[in-house]
Short mmCIF file of N, CA and C in Angstrom, two decimals:
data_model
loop_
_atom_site.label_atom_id
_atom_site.label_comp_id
_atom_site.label_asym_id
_atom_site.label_seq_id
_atom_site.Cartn_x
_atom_site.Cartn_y
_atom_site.Cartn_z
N UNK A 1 -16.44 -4.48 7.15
CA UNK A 1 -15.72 -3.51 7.93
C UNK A 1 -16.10 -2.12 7.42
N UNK A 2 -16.69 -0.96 8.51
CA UNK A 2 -17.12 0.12 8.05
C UNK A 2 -16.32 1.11 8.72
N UNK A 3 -14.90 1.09 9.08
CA UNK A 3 -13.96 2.21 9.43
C UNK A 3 -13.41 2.70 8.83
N UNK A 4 -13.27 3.97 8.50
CA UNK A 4 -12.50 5.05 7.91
C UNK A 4 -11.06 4.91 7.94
N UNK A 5 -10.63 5.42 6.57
CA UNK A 5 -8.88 5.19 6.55
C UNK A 5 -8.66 7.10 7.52
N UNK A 6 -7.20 6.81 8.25
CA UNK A 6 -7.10 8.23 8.66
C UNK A 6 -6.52 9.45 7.55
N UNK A 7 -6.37 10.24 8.07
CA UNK A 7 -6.01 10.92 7.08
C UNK A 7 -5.24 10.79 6.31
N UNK A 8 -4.10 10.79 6.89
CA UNK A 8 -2.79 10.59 5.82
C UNK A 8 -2.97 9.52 5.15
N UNK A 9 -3.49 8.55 5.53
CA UNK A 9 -4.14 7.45 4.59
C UNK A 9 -4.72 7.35 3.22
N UNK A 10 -6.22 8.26 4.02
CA UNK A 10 -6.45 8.61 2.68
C UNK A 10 -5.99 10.00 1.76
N UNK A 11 -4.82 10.26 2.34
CA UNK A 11 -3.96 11.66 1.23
C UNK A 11 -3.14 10.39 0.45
N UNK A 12 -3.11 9.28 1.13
CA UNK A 12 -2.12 8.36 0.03
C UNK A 12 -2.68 7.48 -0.96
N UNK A 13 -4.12 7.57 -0.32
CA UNK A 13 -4.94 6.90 -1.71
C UNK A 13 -4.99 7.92 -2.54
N UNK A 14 -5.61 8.87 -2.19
CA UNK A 14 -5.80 10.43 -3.16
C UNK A 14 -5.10 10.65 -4.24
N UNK A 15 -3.47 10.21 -3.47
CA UNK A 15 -2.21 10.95 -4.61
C UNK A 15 -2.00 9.69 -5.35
N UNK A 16 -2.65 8.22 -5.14
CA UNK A 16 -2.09 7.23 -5.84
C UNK A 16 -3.49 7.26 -6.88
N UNK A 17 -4.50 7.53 -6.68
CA UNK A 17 -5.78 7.20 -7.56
C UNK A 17 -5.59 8.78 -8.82
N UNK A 18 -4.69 9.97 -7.60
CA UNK A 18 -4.26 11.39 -9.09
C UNK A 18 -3.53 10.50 -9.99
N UNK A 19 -2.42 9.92 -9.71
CA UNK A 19 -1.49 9.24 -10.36
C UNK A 19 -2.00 8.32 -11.43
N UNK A 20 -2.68 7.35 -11.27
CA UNK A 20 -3.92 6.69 -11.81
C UNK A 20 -4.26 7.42 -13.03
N UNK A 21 -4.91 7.94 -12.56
CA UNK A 21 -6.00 8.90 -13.28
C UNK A 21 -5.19 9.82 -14.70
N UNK A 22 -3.63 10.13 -14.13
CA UNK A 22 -2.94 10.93 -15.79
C UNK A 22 -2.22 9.89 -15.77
N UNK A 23 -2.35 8.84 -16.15
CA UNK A 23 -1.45 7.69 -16.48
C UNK A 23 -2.38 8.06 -18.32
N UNK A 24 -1.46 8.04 -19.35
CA UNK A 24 -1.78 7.75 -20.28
C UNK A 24 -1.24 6.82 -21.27
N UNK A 25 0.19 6.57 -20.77
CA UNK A 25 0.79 5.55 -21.21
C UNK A 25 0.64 4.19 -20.65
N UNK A 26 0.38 3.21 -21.01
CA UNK A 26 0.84 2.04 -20.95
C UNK A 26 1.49 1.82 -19.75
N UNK A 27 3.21 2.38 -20.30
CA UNK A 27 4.20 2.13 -19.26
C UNK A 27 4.20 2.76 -17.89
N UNK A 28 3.33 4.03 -17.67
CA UNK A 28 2.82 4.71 -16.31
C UNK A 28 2.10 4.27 -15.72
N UNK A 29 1.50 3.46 -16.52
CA UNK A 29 0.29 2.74 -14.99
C UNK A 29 0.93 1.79 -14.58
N UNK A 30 1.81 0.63 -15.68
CA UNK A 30 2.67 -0.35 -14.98
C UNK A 30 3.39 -0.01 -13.95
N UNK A 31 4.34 1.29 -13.74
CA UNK A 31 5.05 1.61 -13.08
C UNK A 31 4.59 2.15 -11.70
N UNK A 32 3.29 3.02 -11.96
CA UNK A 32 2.35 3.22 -10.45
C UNK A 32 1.93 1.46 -9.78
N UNK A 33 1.30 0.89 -11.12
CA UNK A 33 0.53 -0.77 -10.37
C UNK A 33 1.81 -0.96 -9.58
N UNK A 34 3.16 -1.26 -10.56
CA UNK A 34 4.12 -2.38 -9.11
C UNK A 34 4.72 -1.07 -7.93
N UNK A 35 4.46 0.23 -8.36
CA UNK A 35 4.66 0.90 -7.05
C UNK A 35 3.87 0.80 -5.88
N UNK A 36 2.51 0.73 -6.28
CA UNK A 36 1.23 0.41 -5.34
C UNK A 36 1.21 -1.10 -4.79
N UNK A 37 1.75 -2.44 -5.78
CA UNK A 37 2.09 -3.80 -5.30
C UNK A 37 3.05 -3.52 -4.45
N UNK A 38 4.07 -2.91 -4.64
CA UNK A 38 5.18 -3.08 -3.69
C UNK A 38 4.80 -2.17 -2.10
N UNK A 39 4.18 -1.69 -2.04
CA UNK A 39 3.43 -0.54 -1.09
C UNK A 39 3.21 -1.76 -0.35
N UNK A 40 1.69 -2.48 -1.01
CA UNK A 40 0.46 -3.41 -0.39
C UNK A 40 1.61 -4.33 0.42
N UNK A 41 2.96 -4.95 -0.50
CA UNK A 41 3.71 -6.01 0.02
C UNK A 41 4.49 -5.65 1.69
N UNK A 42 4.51 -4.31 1.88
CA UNK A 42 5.64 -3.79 2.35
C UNK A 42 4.53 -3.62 3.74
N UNK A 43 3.36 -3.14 3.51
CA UNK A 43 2.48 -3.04 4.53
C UNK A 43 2.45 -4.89 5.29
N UNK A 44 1.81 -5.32 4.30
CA UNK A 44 1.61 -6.56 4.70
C UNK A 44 2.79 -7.16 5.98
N UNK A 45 3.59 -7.30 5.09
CA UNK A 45 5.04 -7.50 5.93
C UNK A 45 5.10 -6.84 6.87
N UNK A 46 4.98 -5.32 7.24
CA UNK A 46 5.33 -4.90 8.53
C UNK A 46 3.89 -5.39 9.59
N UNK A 47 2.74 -5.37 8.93
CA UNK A 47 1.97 -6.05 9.73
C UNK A 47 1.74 -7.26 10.48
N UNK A 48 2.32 -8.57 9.51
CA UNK A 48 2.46 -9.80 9.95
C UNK A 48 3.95 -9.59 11.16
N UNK A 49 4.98 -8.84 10.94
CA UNK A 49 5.67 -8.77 12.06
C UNK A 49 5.37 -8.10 13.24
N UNK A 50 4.78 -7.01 13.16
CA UNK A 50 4.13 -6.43 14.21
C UNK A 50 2.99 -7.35 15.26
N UNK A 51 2.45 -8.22 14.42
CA UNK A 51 1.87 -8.90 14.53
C UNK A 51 1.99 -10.34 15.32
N UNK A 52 2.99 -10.70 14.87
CA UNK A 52 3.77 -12.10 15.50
C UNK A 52 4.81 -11.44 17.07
N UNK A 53 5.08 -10.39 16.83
CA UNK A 53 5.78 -9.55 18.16
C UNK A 53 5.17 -9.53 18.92
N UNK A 54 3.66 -9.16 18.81
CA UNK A 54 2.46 -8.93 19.81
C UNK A 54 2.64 -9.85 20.48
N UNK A 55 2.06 -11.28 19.38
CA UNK A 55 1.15 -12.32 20.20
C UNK A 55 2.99 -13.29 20.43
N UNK A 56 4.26 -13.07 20.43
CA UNK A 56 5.23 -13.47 21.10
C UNK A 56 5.50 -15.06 20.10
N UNK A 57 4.75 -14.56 18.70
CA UNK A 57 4.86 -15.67 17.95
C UNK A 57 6.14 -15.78 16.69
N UNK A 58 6.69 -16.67 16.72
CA UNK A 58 8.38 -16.59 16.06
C UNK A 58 7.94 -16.57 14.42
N UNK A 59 8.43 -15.76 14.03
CA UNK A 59 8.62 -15.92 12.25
C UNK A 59 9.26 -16.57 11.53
N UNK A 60 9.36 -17.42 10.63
CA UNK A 60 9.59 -18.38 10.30
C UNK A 60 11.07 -17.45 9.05
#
């Protein structure tokens, strides 16, 4: 896949890879990683429902 994230997209990788980047503790990157896991989870989820709405398919 060779499509571009849109903007605000990538302003949210930007500010999560700044974040990243002055992590010097230990406990700051843990706390960005499960902020960024919980992001990925939260997308996922609204996608698979958006998703099953489309195609008129029931969620379990």
């Amino acid at each position: 896949m060779n499509e571009s994230l849109s903007i605000d997209r990538e302003f949210f990788v930007e500010s999560h890879s700044r974040a990243i980047d002055s992590c010097t503790e230990l406990e700051d990157l843990r706390k960005v990683s499960k902020s960024l896991l919980r992001a990925w989870q939260m997308q996922a989820m609204f996608s698979e429902q958006y998703g099953a709405e489309l195609l008129g398919i029931p969620r379990p």
